[in-house]
PDB file of C-alpha atoms in Angstrom:
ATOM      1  CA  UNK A   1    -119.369  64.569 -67.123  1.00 83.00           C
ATOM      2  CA  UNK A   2    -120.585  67.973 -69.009  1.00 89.00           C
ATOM      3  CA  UNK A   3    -123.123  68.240 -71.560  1.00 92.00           C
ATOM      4  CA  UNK A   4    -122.050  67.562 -75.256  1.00 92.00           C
ATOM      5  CA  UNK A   5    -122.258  69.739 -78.082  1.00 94.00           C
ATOM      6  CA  UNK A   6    -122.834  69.235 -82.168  1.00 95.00           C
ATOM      7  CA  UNK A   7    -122.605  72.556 -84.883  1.00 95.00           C
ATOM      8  CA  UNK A   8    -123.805  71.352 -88.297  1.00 95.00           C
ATOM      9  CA  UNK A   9    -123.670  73.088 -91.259  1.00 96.00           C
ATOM     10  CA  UNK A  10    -125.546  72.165 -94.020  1.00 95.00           C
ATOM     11  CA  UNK A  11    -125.575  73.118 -97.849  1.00 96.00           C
ATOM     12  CA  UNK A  12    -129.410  72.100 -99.429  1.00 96.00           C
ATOM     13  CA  UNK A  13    -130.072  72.774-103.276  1.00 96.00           C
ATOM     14  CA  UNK A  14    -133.619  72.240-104.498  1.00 96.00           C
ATOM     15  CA  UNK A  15    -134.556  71.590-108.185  1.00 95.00           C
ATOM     16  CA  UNK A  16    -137.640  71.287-110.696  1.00 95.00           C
ATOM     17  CA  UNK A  17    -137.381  70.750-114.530  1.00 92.00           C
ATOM     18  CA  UNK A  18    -139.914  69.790-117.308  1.00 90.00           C
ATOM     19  CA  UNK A  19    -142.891  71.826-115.735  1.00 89.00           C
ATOM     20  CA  UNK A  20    -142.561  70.109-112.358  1.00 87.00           C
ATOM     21  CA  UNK A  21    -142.383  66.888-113.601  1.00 90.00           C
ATOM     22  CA  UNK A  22    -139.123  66.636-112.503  1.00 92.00           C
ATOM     23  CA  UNK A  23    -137.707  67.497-109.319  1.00 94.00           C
ATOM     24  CA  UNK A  24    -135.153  66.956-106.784  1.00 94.00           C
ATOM     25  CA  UNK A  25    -132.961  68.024-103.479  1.00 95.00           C
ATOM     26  CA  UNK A  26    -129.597  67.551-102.887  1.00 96.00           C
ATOM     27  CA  UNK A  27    -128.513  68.054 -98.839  1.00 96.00           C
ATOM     28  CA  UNK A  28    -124.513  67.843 -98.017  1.00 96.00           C
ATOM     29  CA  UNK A  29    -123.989  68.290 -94.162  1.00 96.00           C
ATOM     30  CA  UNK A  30    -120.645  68.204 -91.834  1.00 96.00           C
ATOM     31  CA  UNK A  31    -121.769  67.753 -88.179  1.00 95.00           C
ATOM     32  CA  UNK A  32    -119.018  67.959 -85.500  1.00 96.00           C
ATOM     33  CA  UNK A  33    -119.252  67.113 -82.107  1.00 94.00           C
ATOM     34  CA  UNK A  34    -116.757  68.124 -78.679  1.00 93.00           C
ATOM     35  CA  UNK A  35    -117.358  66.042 -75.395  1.00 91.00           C
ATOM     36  CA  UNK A  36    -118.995  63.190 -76.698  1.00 87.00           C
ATOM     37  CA  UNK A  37    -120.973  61.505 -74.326  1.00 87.00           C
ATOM     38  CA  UNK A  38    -120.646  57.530 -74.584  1.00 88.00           C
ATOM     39  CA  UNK A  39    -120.579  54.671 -72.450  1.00 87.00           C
ATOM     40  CA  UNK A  40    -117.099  53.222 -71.579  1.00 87.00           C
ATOM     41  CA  UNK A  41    -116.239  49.725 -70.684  1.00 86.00           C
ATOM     42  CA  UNK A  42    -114.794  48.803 -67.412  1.00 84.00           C
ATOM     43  CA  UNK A  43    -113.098  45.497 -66.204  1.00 82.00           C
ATOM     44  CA  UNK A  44    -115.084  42.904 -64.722  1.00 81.00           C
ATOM     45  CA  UNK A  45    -113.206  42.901 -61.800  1.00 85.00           C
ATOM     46  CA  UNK A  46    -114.193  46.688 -61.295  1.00 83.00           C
ATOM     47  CA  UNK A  47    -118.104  45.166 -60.378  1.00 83.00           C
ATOM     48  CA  UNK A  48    -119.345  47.587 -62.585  1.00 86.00           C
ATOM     49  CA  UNK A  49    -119.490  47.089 -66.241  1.00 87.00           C
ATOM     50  CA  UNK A  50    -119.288  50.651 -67.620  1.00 88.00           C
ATOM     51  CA  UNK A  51    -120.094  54.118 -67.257  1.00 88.00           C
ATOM     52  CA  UNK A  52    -120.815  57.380 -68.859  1.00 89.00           C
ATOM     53  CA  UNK A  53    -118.152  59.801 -69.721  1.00 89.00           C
ATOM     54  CA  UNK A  54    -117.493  62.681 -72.099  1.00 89.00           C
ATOM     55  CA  UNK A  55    -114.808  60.625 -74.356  1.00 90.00           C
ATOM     56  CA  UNK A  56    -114.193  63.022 -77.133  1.00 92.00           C
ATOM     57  CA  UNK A  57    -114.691  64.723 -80.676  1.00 94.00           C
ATOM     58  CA  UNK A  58    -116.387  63.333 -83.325  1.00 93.00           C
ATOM     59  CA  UNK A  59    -117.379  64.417 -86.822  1.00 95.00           C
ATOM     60  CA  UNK A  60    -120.034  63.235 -89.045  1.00 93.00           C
ATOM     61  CA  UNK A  61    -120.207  63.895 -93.212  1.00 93.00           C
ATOM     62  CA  UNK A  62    -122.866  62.580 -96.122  1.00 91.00           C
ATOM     63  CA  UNK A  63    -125.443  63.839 -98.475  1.00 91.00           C
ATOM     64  CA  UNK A  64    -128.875  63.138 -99.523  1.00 91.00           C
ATOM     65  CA  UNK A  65    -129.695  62.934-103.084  1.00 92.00           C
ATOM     66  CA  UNK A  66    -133.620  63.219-103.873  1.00 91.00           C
ATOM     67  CA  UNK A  67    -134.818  62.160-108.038  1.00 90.00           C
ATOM     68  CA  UNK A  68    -139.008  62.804-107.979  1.00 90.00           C
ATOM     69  CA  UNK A  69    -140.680  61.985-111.293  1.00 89.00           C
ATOM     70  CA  UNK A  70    -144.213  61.814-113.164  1.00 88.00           C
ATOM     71  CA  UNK A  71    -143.804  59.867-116.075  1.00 83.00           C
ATOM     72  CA  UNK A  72    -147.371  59.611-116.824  1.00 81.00           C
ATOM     73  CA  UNK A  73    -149.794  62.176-115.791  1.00 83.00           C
ATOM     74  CA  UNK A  74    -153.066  61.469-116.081  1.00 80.00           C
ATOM     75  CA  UNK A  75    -153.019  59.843-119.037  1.00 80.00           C
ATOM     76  CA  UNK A  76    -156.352  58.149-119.698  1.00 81.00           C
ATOM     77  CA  UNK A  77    -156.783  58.215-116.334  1.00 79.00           C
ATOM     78  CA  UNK A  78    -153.273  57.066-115.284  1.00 82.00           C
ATOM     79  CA  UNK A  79    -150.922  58.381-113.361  1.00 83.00           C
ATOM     80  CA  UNK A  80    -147.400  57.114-112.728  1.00 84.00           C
ATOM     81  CA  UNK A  81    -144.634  58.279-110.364  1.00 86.00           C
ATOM     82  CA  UNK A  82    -141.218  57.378-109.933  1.00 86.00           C
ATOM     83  CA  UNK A  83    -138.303  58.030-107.166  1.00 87.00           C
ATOM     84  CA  UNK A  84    -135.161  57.574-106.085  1.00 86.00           C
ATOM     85  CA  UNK A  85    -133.278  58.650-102.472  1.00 87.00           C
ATOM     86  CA  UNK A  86    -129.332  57.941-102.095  1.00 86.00           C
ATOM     87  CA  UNK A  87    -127.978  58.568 -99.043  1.00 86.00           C
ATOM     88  CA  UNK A  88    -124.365  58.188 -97.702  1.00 85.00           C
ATOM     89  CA  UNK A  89    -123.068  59.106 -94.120  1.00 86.00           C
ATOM     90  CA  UNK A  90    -119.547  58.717 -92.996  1.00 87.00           C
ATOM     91  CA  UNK A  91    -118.687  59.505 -89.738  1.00 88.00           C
ATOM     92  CA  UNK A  92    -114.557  59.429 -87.646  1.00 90.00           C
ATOM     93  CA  UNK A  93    -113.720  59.897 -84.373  1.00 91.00           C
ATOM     94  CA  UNK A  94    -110.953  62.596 -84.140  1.00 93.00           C
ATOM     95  CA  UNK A  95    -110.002  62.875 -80.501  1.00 93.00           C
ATOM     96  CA  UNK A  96    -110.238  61.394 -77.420  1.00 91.00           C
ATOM     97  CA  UNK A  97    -110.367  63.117 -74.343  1.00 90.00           C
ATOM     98  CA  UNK A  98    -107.466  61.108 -72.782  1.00 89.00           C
ATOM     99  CA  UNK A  99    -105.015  62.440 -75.467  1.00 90.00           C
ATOM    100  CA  UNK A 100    -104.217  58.650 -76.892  1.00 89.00           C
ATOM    101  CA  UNK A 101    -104.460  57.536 -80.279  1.00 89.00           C
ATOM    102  CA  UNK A 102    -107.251  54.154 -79.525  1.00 87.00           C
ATOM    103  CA  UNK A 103    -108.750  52.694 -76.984  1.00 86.00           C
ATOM    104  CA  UNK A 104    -108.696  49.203 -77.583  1.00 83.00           C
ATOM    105  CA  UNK A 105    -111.281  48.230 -74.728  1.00 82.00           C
ATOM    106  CA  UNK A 106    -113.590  50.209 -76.565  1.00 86.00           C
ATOM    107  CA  UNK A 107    -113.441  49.865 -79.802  1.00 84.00           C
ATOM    108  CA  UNK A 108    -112.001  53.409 -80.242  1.00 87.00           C
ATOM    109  CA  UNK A 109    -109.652  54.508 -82.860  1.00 88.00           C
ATOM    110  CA  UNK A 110    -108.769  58.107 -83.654  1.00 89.00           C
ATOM    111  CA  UNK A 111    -109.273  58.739 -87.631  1.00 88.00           C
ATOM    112  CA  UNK A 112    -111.592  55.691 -88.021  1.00 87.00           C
ATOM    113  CA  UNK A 113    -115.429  55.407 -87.469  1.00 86.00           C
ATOM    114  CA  UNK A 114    -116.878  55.635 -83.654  1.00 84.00           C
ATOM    115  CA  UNK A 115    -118.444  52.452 -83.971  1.00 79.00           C
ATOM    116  CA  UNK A 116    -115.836  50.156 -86.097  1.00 80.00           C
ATOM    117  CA  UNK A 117    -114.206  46.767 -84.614  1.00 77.00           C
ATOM    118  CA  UNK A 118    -110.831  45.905 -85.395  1.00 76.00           C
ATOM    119  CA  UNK A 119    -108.553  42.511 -85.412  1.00 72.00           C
ATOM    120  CA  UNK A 120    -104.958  41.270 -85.598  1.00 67.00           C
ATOM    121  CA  UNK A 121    -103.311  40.761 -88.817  1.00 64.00           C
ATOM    122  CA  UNK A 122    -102.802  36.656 -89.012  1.00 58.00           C
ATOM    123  CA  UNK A 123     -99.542  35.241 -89.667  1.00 58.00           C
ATOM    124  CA  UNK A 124     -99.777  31.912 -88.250  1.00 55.00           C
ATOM    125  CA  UNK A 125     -96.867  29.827 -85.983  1.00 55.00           C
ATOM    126  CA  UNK A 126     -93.443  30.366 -86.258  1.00 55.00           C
ATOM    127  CA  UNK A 127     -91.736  27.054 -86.422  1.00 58.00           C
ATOM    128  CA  UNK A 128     -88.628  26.448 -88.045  1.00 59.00           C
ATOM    129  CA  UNK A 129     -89.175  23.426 -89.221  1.00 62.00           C
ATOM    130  CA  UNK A 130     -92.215  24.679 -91.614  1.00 58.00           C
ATOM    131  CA  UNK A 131     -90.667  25.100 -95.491  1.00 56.00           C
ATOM    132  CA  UNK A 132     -92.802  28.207 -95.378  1.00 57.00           C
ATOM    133  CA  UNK A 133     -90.944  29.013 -92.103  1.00 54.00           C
ATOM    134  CA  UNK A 134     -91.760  33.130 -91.677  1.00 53.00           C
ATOM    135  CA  UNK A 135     -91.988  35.810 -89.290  1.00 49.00           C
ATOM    136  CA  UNK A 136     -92.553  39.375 -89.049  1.00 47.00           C
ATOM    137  CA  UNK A 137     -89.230  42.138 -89.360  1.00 45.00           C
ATOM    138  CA  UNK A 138     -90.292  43.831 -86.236  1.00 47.00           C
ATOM    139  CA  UNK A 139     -89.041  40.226 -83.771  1.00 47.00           C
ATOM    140  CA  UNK A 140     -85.887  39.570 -83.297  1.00 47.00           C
ATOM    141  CA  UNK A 141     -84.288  37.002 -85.230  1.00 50.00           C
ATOM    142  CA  UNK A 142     -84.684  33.268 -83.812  1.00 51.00           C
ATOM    143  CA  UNK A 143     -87.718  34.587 -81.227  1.00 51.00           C
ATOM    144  CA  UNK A 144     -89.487  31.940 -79.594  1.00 51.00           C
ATOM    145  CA  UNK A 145     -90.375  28.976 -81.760  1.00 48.00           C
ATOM    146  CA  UNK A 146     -93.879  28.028 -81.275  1.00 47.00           C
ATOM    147  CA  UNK A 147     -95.700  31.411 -79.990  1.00 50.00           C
ATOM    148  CA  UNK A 148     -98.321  32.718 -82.479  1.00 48.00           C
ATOM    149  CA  UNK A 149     -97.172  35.605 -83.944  1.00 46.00           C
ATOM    150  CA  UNK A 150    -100.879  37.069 -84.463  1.00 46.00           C
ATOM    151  CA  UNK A 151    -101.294  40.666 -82.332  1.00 48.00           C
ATOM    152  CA  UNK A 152     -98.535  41.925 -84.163  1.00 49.00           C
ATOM    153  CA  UNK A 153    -100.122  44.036 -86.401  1.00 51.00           C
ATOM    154  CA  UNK A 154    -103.729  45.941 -85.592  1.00 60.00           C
ATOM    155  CA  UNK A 155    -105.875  45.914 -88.640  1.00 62.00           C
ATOM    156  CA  UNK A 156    -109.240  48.141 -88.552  1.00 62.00           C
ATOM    157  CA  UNK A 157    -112.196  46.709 -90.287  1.00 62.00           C
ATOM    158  CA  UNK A 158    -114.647  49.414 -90.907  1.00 60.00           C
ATOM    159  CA  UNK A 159    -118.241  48.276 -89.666  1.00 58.00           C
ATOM    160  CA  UNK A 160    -120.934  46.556 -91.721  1.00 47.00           C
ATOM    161  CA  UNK A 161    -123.237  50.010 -92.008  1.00 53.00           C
ATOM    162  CA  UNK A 162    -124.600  50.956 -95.406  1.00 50.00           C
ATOM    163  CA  UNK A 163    -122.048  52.937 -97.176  1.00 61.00           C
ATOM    164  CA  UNK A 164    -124.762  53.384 -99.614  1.00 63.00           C
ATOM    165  CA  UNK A 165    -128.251  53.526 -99.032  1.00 66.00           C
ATOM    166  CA  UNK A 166    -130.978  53.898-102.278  1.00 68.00           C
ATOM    167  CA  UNK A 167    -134.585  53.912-102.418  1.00 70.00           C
ATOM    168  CA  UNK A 168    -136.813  53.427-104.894  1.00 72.00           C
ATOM    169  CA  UNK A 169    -140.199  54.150-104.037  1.00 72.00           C
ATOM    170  CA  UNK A 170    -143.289  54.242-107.013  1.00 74.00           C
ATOM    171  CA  UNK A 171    -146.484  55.032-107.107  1.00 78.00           C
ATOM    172  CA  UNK A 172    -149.492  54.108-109.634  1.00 77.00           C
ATOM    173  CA  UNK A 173    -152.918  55.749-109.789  1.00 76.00           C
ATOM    174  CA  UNK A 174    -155.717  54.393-111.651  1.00 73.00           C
ATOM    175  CA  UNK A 175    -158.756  56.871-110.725  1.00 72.00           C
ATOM    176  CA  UNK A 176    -159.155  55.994-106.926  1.00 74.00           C
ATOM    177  CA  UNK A 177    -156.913  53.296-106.905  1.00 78.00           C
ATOM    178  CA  UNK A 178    -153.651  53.445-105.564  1.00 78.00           C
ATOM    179  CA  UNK A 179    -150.547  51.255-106.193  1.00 78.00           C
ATOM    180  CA  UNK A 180    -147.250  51.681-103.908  1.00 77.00           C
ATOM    181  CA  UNK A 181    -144.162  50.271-104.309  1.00 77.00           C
ATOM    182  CA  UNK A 182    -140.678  50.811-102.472  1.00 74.00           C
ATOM    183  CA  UNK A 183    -137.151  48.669-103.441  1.00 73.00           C
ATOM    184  CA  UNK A 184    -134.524  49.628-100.226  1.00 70.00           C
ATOM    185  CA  UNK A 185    -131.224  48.411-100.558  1.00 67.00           C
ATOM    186  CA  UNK A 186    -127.682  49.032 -98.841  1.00 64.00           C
ATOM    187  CA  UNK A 187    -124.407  48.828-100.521  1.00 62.00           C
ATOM    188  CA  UNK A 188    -121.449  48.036 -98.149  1.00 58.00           C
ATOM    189  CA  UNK A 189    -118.325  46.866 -98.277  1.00 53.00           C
ATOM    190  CA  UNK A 190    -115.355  46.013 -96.189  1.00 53.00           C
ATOM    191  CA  UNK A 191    -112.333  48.271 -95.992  1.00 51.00           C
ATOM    192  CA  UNK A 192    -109.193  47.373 -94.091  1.00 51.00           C
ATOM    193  CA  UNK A 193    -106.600  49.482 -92.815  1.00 52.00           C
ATOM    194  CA  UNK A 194    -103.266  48.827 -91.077  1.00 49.00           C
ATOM    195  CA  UNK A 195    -102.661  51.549 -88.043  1.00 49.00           C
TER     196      UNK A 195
END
């Protein structure tokens, strides 16, 4: 086990309009990172349930997007401001130290997020008395009747993280008074992909 090491590089634009009453940033960064340090699974019957290892290479990619705005400015003594933050980060894992392709035990798949779970594609029992009888090219013909044809095909399903994160924070100002207000949501979605 060595130490592990990121390089980022990072491209930042910074923006005001309408005599400051509009502003903004916008931040795009790659960071990539050799000899990973993460904890990998053992067996149970090993009597100890993991350890940490260098595992591999990762790389990490999103942007920032900053809006700042004063719609009123101390008009009659009010004062209104308006923002709004989106934020994306993607990030794939695109080696392992081993050489391989996935680690299954771990949840590891080369090309696909660090942290994503994955499944079996679901094709139900081959029987051949079922009108719908079916089964996949890749078995022989006739096969076994009865065995669930299920681990046949590995799907990945990427993980439930925000793909898209805005904010929306506000502020009102009435003299000394002070109104705050933030909406935070995440967009996500699902995304499949055979390996």
């Amino acid at each position: 086990m060595g130490w592990e090491y990121s390089s980022t590089w990072n491209f930042g634009l910074d923006f005001t309009l309408l005599r400051g009453r509009l502003s903004g940033t916008f931040e795009y960064y790659i960071q990539k990172t050799t000899d990973l340090l993460q904890s990998v699974s053992l067996p149970s019957t090993s009597g100890v349930s993991s350890y940490m290892a260098n595992v591999g290479k990762t790389e990490n990619k999103g942007f920032e997007f900053t809006l700042n705005g004063t719609i009123l400015d101390n008009h009659n003594g009010w004062t209104w401001e308006a923002s709004l933050n989106l934020s994306a980060n993607r990030n794939k894992l695109t080696e392992l130290a081993s050489g391989s392709k996935d680690d299954k035990a771990n949840n590891w798949f080369v090309g696909h997020p660090i942290d994503c779970i994955y499944d079996y594609e679901k094709v139900g029992l081959w029987n051949s008395d079922d009108p719908d009888f079916q089964y996949l090219d890749i078995l022989e013909p006739g096969g076994n009747e009865g065995d669930d044809q299920s681990e046949i095909y590995l799907v990945i399903v990427m993980p439930a993280a925000s793909r898209l994160a805005p904010l929306v924070p506000k502020t009102v100002r009435l003299s000394a008074w002070n109104l705050n207000s933030k909406e935070v949501s995440a967009l996500a979605w699902p995304i499949k992909a055979s390996t």
